[in-house]
Coordinates of C-alpha atoms and ligand atoms in Angstrom, one line a residue:
M4 CA 107.2 87.9 157.8
L5 CA 107.7 88.7 154.1
K6 CA 105.5 91.9 154.4
A7 CA 107.0 92.7 157.8
Y8 CA 110.6 92.6 156.4
D9 CA 109.5 94.6 153.4
S10 CA 108.0 97.2 155.7
G11 CA 111.0 97.4 158.1
V12 CA 109.0 95.7 160.9
E13 CA 110.8 93.4 163.3
C14 CA 109.1 90.1 164.2
L15 CA 109.2 88.2 167.4
G16 CA 107.8 84.6 167.7
I17 CA 105.9 83.9 170.9
L18 CA 106.3 80.2 171.8
K19 CA 103.6 77.8 173.0
G20 CA 100.6 80.1 172.3
W21 CA 99.2 82.1 175.3
K22 CA 101.4 80.1 177.7
G23 CA 104.5 81.6 176.1
F24 CA 102.9 85.0 176.1
L25 CA 102.3 84.7 179.9
E26 CA 105.9 83.4 180.5
N27 CA 107.7 85.6 178.0
L28 CA 108.9 82.6 175.9
T29 CA 110.0 84.2 172.6
I30 CA 112.4 83.7 169.7
P31 CA 113.5 86.2 167.0
L32 CA 111.8 85.6 163.7
N33 CA 114.2 86.4 160.8
I34 CA 112.8 85.8 157.3
A35 CA 116.3 84.8 156.3
E36 CA 116.1 81.7 158.4
H37 CA 112.4 80.9 157.6
D38 CA 111.9 81.7 154.0
D39 CA 110.4 78.3 153.2
L40 CA 108.2 78.1 156.4
H41 CA 105.0 77.8 154.4
T42 CA 106.2 74.4 153.0
V43 CA 106.6 72.8 156.4
G44 CA 103.8 71.3 158.5
G45 CA 103.2 72.0 162.2
T46 CA 104.5 75.2 163.9
I47 CA 108.1 76.3 164.8
L48 CA 106.4 78.3 167.6
Y49 CA 105.0 75.2 169.3
T50 CA 101.5 75.5 170.7
S51 CA 99.5 74.9 173.9
R52 CA 96.0 74.9 175.1
T53 CA 96.3 77.7 177.6
N54 CA 93.4 80.0 178.5
P55 CA 94.6 83.1 180.4
F56 CA 91.0 84.0 181.2
K57 CA 90.2 80.6 182.8
G58 CA 88.7 81.1 186.2
V59 CA 89.3 84.9 186.3
S60 CA 86.7 87.0 188.1
S61 CA 87.2 90.2 186.1
K62 CA 87.9 89.8 182.3
E63 CA 88.5 93.5 182.1
E64 CA 91.2 93.5 184.7
K65 CA 92.8 90.4 183.3
A66 CA 92.7 91.9 179.7
K67 CA 94.4 95.1 180.9
E68 CA 97.0 93.0 182.7
L69 CA 97.7 90.9 179.6
T70 CA 97.8 94.0 177.4
K71 CA 100.4 95.5 179.7
K72 CA 102.6 92.5 178.9
F73 CA 103.2 94.0 175.4
N74 CA 105.7 96.2 177.2
D75 CA 107.5 93.3 178.9
L76 CA 107.8 91.6 175.5
E77 CA 108.7 94.9 173.9
I78 CA 106.1 94.4 171.2
D79 CA 103.9 97.0 169.5
A80 CA 101.2 94.6 168.2
L81 CA 100.4 90.9 168.2
I82 CA 99.2 88.5 165.5
A83 CA 97.3 85.6 167.2
I84 CA 97.2 82.4 165.1
G85 CA 94.8 79.7 166.0
G86 CA 91.2 78.4 166.4
D87 CA 88.2 79.6 168.2
D88 CA 89.9 79.2 171.6
T89 CA 93.1 81.1 170.7
L90 CA 91.4 83.9 168.9
G91 CA 88.7 84.1 171.6
V92 CA 91.4 85.2 174.0
A93 CA 92.7 87.9 171.5
D94 CA 89.1 89.1 171.1
T95 CA 88.6 89.4 174.8
M96 CA 91.9 91.4 175.1
Y97 CA 90.8 93.8 172.4
K98 CA 87.2 94.1 173.7
H99 CA 88.3 94.9 177.3
A100 CA 91.6 96.6 176.9
N101 CA 91.8 97.7 173.3
A102 CA 94.8 95.5 172.8
K103 CA 96.6 95.9 169.5
V104 CA 95.8 92.4 168.2
V105 CA 94.9 90.8 164.9
G106 CA 93.7 87.2 164.4
V107 CA 94.7 84.6 161.8
P108 CA 92.3 81.6 161.7
K109 CA 94.2 78.3 161.9
T110 CA 92.8 74.9 162.8
I111 CA 92.4 71.6 161.0
D112 CA 88.8 71.5 162.3
N113 CA 87.7 74.4 160.1
D114 CA 85.1 75.2 162.8
L115 CA 85.7 79.0 163.0
K116 CA 82.7 81.1 162.1
G117 CA 84.5 84.0 160.5
T118 CA 86.1 82.3 157.5
H119 CA 85.1 79.7 154.9
Y120 CA 88.3 77.8 155.4
T121 CA 91.2 77.8 157.9
F122 CA 94.6 76.7 156.6
G123 CA 95.4 73.2 157.6
F124 CA 91.9 71.9 157.0
W125 CA 92.4 70.7 153.4
S126 CA 95.7 69.1 154.1
S127 CA 94.1 67.2 157.0
T128 CA 91.1 66.3 154.9
Q129 CA 93.4 64.9 152.3
L130 CA 95.3 62.8 154.8
A131 CA 92.0 61.3 156.1
S132 CA 90.7 60.7 152.6
N133 CA 94.0 59.0 151.6
A134 CA 93.8 56.8 154.7
M135 CA 90.3 55.6 153.9
D136 CA 91.3 55.0 150.3
N137 CA 94.2 52.8 151.6
L138 CA 91.9 51.0 154.1
T139 CA 89.6 50.0 151.3
T140 CA 92.4 47.6 150.1
T141 CA 92.3 45.5 153.3
A142 CA 88.6 46.0 153.8
R143 CA 88.0 44.4 150.4
S144 CA 90.5 41.6 150.9
H145 CA 89.1 40.6 154.3
Q146 CA 85.5 41.5 153.6
R147 CA 85.4 43.7 156.7
V148 CA 83.5 46.6 158.2
F149 CA 86.0 49.4 159.0
V150 CA 85.0 52.2 161.4
V151 CA 87.4 55.1 160.9
E152 CA 87.5 57.8 163.6
I153 CA 88.4 61.3 162.4
M154 CA 89.4 64.4 164.3
G155 CA 87.4 67.6 164.4
R156 CA 86.2 67.8 168.0
D157 CA 82.5 68.7 167.9
A158 CA 82.4 69.9 164.3
G159 CA 82.0 67.4 161.4
F160 CA 83.9 69.2 158.6
L161 CA 86.9 66.9 158.5
T162 CA 84.7 63.8 158.5
M163 CA 82.2 65.0 156.1
Y164 CA 84.7 66.3 153.5
S165 CA 87.1 63.4 153.8
G166 CA 84.3 60.8 153.9
I167 CA 82.7 62.2 150.8
S168 CA 86.1 62.4 149.1
A169 CA 86.9 58.8 149.9
G170 CA 83.4 57.6 149.2
A171 CA 82.8 56.3 152.7
D172 CA 79.7 54.2 152.9
I173 CA 78.3 55.7 156.1
I174 CA 79.4 59.2 157.4
L175 CA 78.6 60.1 161.0
I176 CA 79.1 63.7 162.2
P177 CA 78.3 65.5 165.5
E178 CA 75.9 67.9 163.8
T179 CA 73.5 65.1 162.9
P180 CA 73.4 62.7 165.9
F181 CA 72.9 59.2 164.5
D182 CA 70.3 56.5 165.0
F183 CA 72.4 53.3 165.5
E184 CA 69.6 51.1 164.1
K185 CA 68.6 53.2 161.1
D186 CA 71.8 54.9 160.2
I187 CA 74.2 52.0 160.7
V188 CA 72.6 48.5 161.2
D189 CA 69.8 48.9 158.6
I190 CA 72.2 50.5 156.1
L191 CA 74.7 47.6 156.5
K192 CA 71.9 45.1 156.0
K193 CA 70.7 46.9 152.9
R194 CA 74.3 47.1 151.5
V195 CA 75.1 43.4 152.1
N196 CA 71.9 42.4 150.5
A197 CA 72.7 44.6 147.5
G198 CA 76.0 42.7 147.2
Y199 CA 78.5 44.8 149.0
K200 CA 81.2 42.7 150.6
Y201 CA 83.0 45.5 152.6
H202 CA 82.0 48.8 154.2
I203 CA 83.9 51.9 155.4
I204 CA 82.2 53.9 158.1
A205 CA 83.7 57.4 158.7
T206 CA 82.8 58.7 162.1
S207 CA 83.8 62.0 163.7
E208 CA 85.5 61.6 167.1
G209 CA 82.7 63.8 168.3
A210 CA 79.8 61.9 166.7
Y211 CA 77.2 60.6 169.1
P212 CA 73.9 58.8 169.0
K213 CA 70.5 60.4 169.4
L214 CA 69.3 59.9 173.0
E215 CA 66.4 57.7 171.8
S216 CA 68.9 55.4 170.0
L217 CA 71.4 55.6 172.9
N218 CA 68.7 54.3 175.3
R219 CA 67.2 51.8 172.8
D220 CA 70.1 50.3 170.9
F221 CA 73.3 50.6 173.0
K222 CA 74.4 47.9 175.4
T223 CA 78.0 49.1 176.1
I224 CA 77.5 52.8 176.9
S225 CA 74.8 55.1 178.4
K226 CA 73.9 58.8 178.7
E227 CA 76.1 58.9 181.8
T228 CA 79.1 57.8 179.7
I229 CA 78.8 60.9 177.6
D230 CA 78.0 63.2 180.5
K231 CA 81.0 62.1 182.4
L232 CA 83.5 63.0 179.7
P233 CA 86.4 65.2 180.9
K234 CA 86.6 68.8 179.6
D235 CA 89.6 70.7 178.2
T236 CA 90.7 74.1 179.6
F237 CA 88.1 75.9 177.4
G238 CA 85.3 73.7 178.6
N239 CA 85.2 71.6 175.4
P240 CA 84.2 68.0 176.2
L241 CA 87.2 65.8 175.2
L242 CA 85.0 63.9 172.7
A243 CA 88.0 61.8 171.5
K244 CA 88.0 60.2 174.9
L245 CA 84.6 58.7 174.0
G246 CA 86.3 56.4 171.5
M247 CA 83.2 56.3 169.3
S248 CA 84.7 54.0 166.6
Q249 CA 85.4 51.2 169.0
I250 CA 82.0 51.7 170.7
I251 CA 80.3 51.2 167.3
I252 CA 82.4 48.1 166.7
D253 CA 81.5 46.7 170.1
E254 CA 77.8 47.3 169.5
L255 CA 77.9 45.8 166.0
N256 CA 79.6 42.7 167.3
L257 CA 76.6 42.2 169.7
R258 CA 74.1 42.2 166.7
D259 CA 73.5 38.5 165.8
D260 CA 70.8 39.7 163.4
L261 CA 73.4 41.6 161.4
K262 CA 75.8 38.6 161.5
E263 CA 73.0 36.4 160.1
E264 CA 72.3 38.9 157.3
F265 CA 76.0 38.9 156.3
Q266 CA 76.3 35.1 156.5
K267 CA 73.1 34.7 154.5
N268 CA 74.9 36.6 151.7
G269 CA 78.1 34.5 152.1
V270 CA 80.0 37.5 153.5
E271 CA 82.3 37.5 156.5
F272 CA 81.1 39.6 159.5
E273 CA 84.3 41.1 160.9
C274 CA 84.7 44.7 162.1
R275 CA 87.7 46.7 162.8
S276 CA 88.2 50.3 164.1
V277 CA 91.0 52.7 163.1
V278 CA 91.5 56.0 164.9
L279 CA 93.3 58.4 162.6
G280 CA 94.0 60.7 165.5
H281 CA 97.1 62.8 165.2
T282 CA 98.2 61.3 161.8
M283 CA 95.7 64.0 160.5
R284 CA 98.1 66.7 161.7
A285 CA 101.2 65.3 160.0
G286 CA 103.3 65.8 157.0
T287 CA 103.7 68.8 154.7
P288 CA 100.7 71.1 154.0
N289 CA 99.1 70.9 150.5
S290 CA 99.4 73.8 148.1
F291 CA 96.0 75.2 149.0
D292 CA 97.0 75.6 152.6
R293 CA 100.5 76.8 151.8
I294 CA 99.1 79.6 149.7
L295 CA 96.3 80.4 152.1
G296 CA 98.7 80.6 155.0
L297 CA 100.8 83.1 153.1
R298 CA 97.8 85.1 152.0
F299 CA 96.5 85.3 155.6
G300 CA 99.9 86.4 156.9
L301 CA 100.2 89.1 154.3
A302 CA 96.7 90.4 155.1
A303 CA 97.3 90.3 158.8
M304 CA 100.5 92.2 158.6
K305 CA 98.7 94.9 156.5
L306 CA 96.0 95.2 159.2
I307 CA 98.8 95.8 161.7
L308 CA 100.5 98.4 159.5
E309 CA 97.1 100.1 158.9
G310 CA 96.4 100.0 162.7
K311 CA 93.2 98.0 162.1
F312 CA 93.3 96.0 165.4
G313 CA 90.5 93.8 166.7
N314 CA 90.0 92.2 163.4
M315 CA 90.8 88.7 161.9
V316 CA 91.6 87.9 158.3
S317 CA 89.1 85.6 156.5
L318 CA 88.7 83.6 153.3
Q319 CA 85.3 84.3 151.8
G320 CA 85.0 82.5 148.5
N321 CA 88.4 83.0 147.0
K322 CA 88.8 86.5 148.4
I323 CA 90.7 87.5 151.6
K324 CA 88.5 89.7 153.7
T325 CA 88.6 91.3 157.2
V326 CA 86.0 90.5 159.9
P327 CA 85.9 91.9 163.4
L328 CA 87.3 89.3 165.9
S329 CA 84.0 89.6 167.9
E330 CA 82.1 88.3 164.8
G331 CA 84.7 85.8 163.6
V332 CA 85.7 83.8 166.6
G333 CA 82.5 82.0 167.2
K334 CA 82.3 78.3 166.3
K335 CA 80.8 77.2 163.0
Y336 CA 79.1 73.8 162.3
L337 CA 77.8 72.0 159.3
T338 CA 74.2 73.1 158.7
A339 CA 71.2 71.1 157.3
D340 CA 71.1 73.3 154.2
N341 CA 74.7 72.5 153.4
D342 CA 74.9 70.6 150.1
K343 CA 77.4 68.2 151.6
M344 CA 74.6 66.9 153.8
E345 CA 72.6 66.0 150.8
L346 CA 75.6 64.5 149.0
R347 CA 76.3 62.3 152.0
D348 CA 72.7 61.0 152.2
L349 CA 72.6 60.4 148.4
L350 CA 76.0 58.6 148.6
V351 CA 74.7 56.3 151.3
K352 CA 71.2 55.6 149.8
I353 CA 71.7 55.5 146.1
R354 CA 74.6 53.1 146.2
Y355 CA 72.6 50.2 147.6
L356 CA 69.3 51.2 145.9
S357 CA 71.1 51.2 142.5
K358 CA 72.5 47.7 143.1
Q359 CA 69.5 46.0 144.7
K360 CA 68.6 42.9 142.9
Ligands
LIG411 O1 91.5 71.2 167.4 C1 92.3 70.5 166.6 C2 92.4 69.1 167.1 O2 93.2 68.3 166.2 C3 91.0 68.4 167.2 O3 90.5 68.0 165.9 C4 91.3 67.3 168.1 O4 90.2 66.7 168.8 C5 92.3 68.0 169.1 O5 92.9 69.0 168.4 C6 93.3 67.0 169.8 O6 93.9 67.8 170.8 P1 95.3 67.3 171.3 O7 96.3 67.4 170.2 O8 95.6 68.3 172.4 O9 95.1 65.9 171.8

């Protein structure tokens, strides 16, 4: 809005994402009333999970119909702000109807291919890291195993970064399906024998066991449980419905061998689960995200003024770059060569090895 005002461009806010676009739900956006917007969490435009292309037979026809709506809304161009789903709609509109759209990557999941970071990610990571720091107090006092469930859908960035930041003892992410016996039970046994009295397990809401482990180790769920999960409007499985943290707790409580190992070391065997859920989308953004949001907005407005549609703004290193929406809107996941993977494995292993008697 800052650049728009400076360039004599009038801004209109479209409410509730693509739902508001379809239903002409708009508000005027005057910088005079919103000059501190970057310091406030959430969005004054509200949001929704609406996919205008859901179930359409011809994407081209739908894209042309949607692009005509620019006239109804009396807008010349559109800045779409959101994750892979939201920006995927903008990309389809550009591809099939040459819509005058520009994308700004925004999701706490940080799972958008075209940018190193999305704004909201680091604020959410900090919230989860702080929560695990705080839980350590009660875990230590009660000698408990805490399984903390962290958002991120099917990408593990939030869990990996917040888990490493808080020094979680076990970190489970969707990109590396876990082996319940090897990655949880064995590690807890090694840790308690090395003298640890409490344990924090960070698990993505989308983490899930390897099929071999699911069939071998699990008593409370099966492959059908995962297959039956409901899907959202974009076809994403609602992984949070799985409730992985409680499943892990239930399975741990069935392991008498583990209880015996804890008791042999004079340590209580009590497990609790904590689902951070929407507390990770709360509060005010941190400075990194406030500044990134402003930088993205400035860059997006400049793309509009230069008529460079069909692109999204991107953070690469510490530079703001432009990538075509068609390249940027895919999903990104943590890869095996990512140094956080090695850090996680070292954090888990070296701790108990270094303390073994
Ligand atoms: O995509 C962001 C996100 O917070 C995910 O991490 C989470 O699984 C999902 O949204 C929750 O969606 P809702 O707020 O619709 O329950």
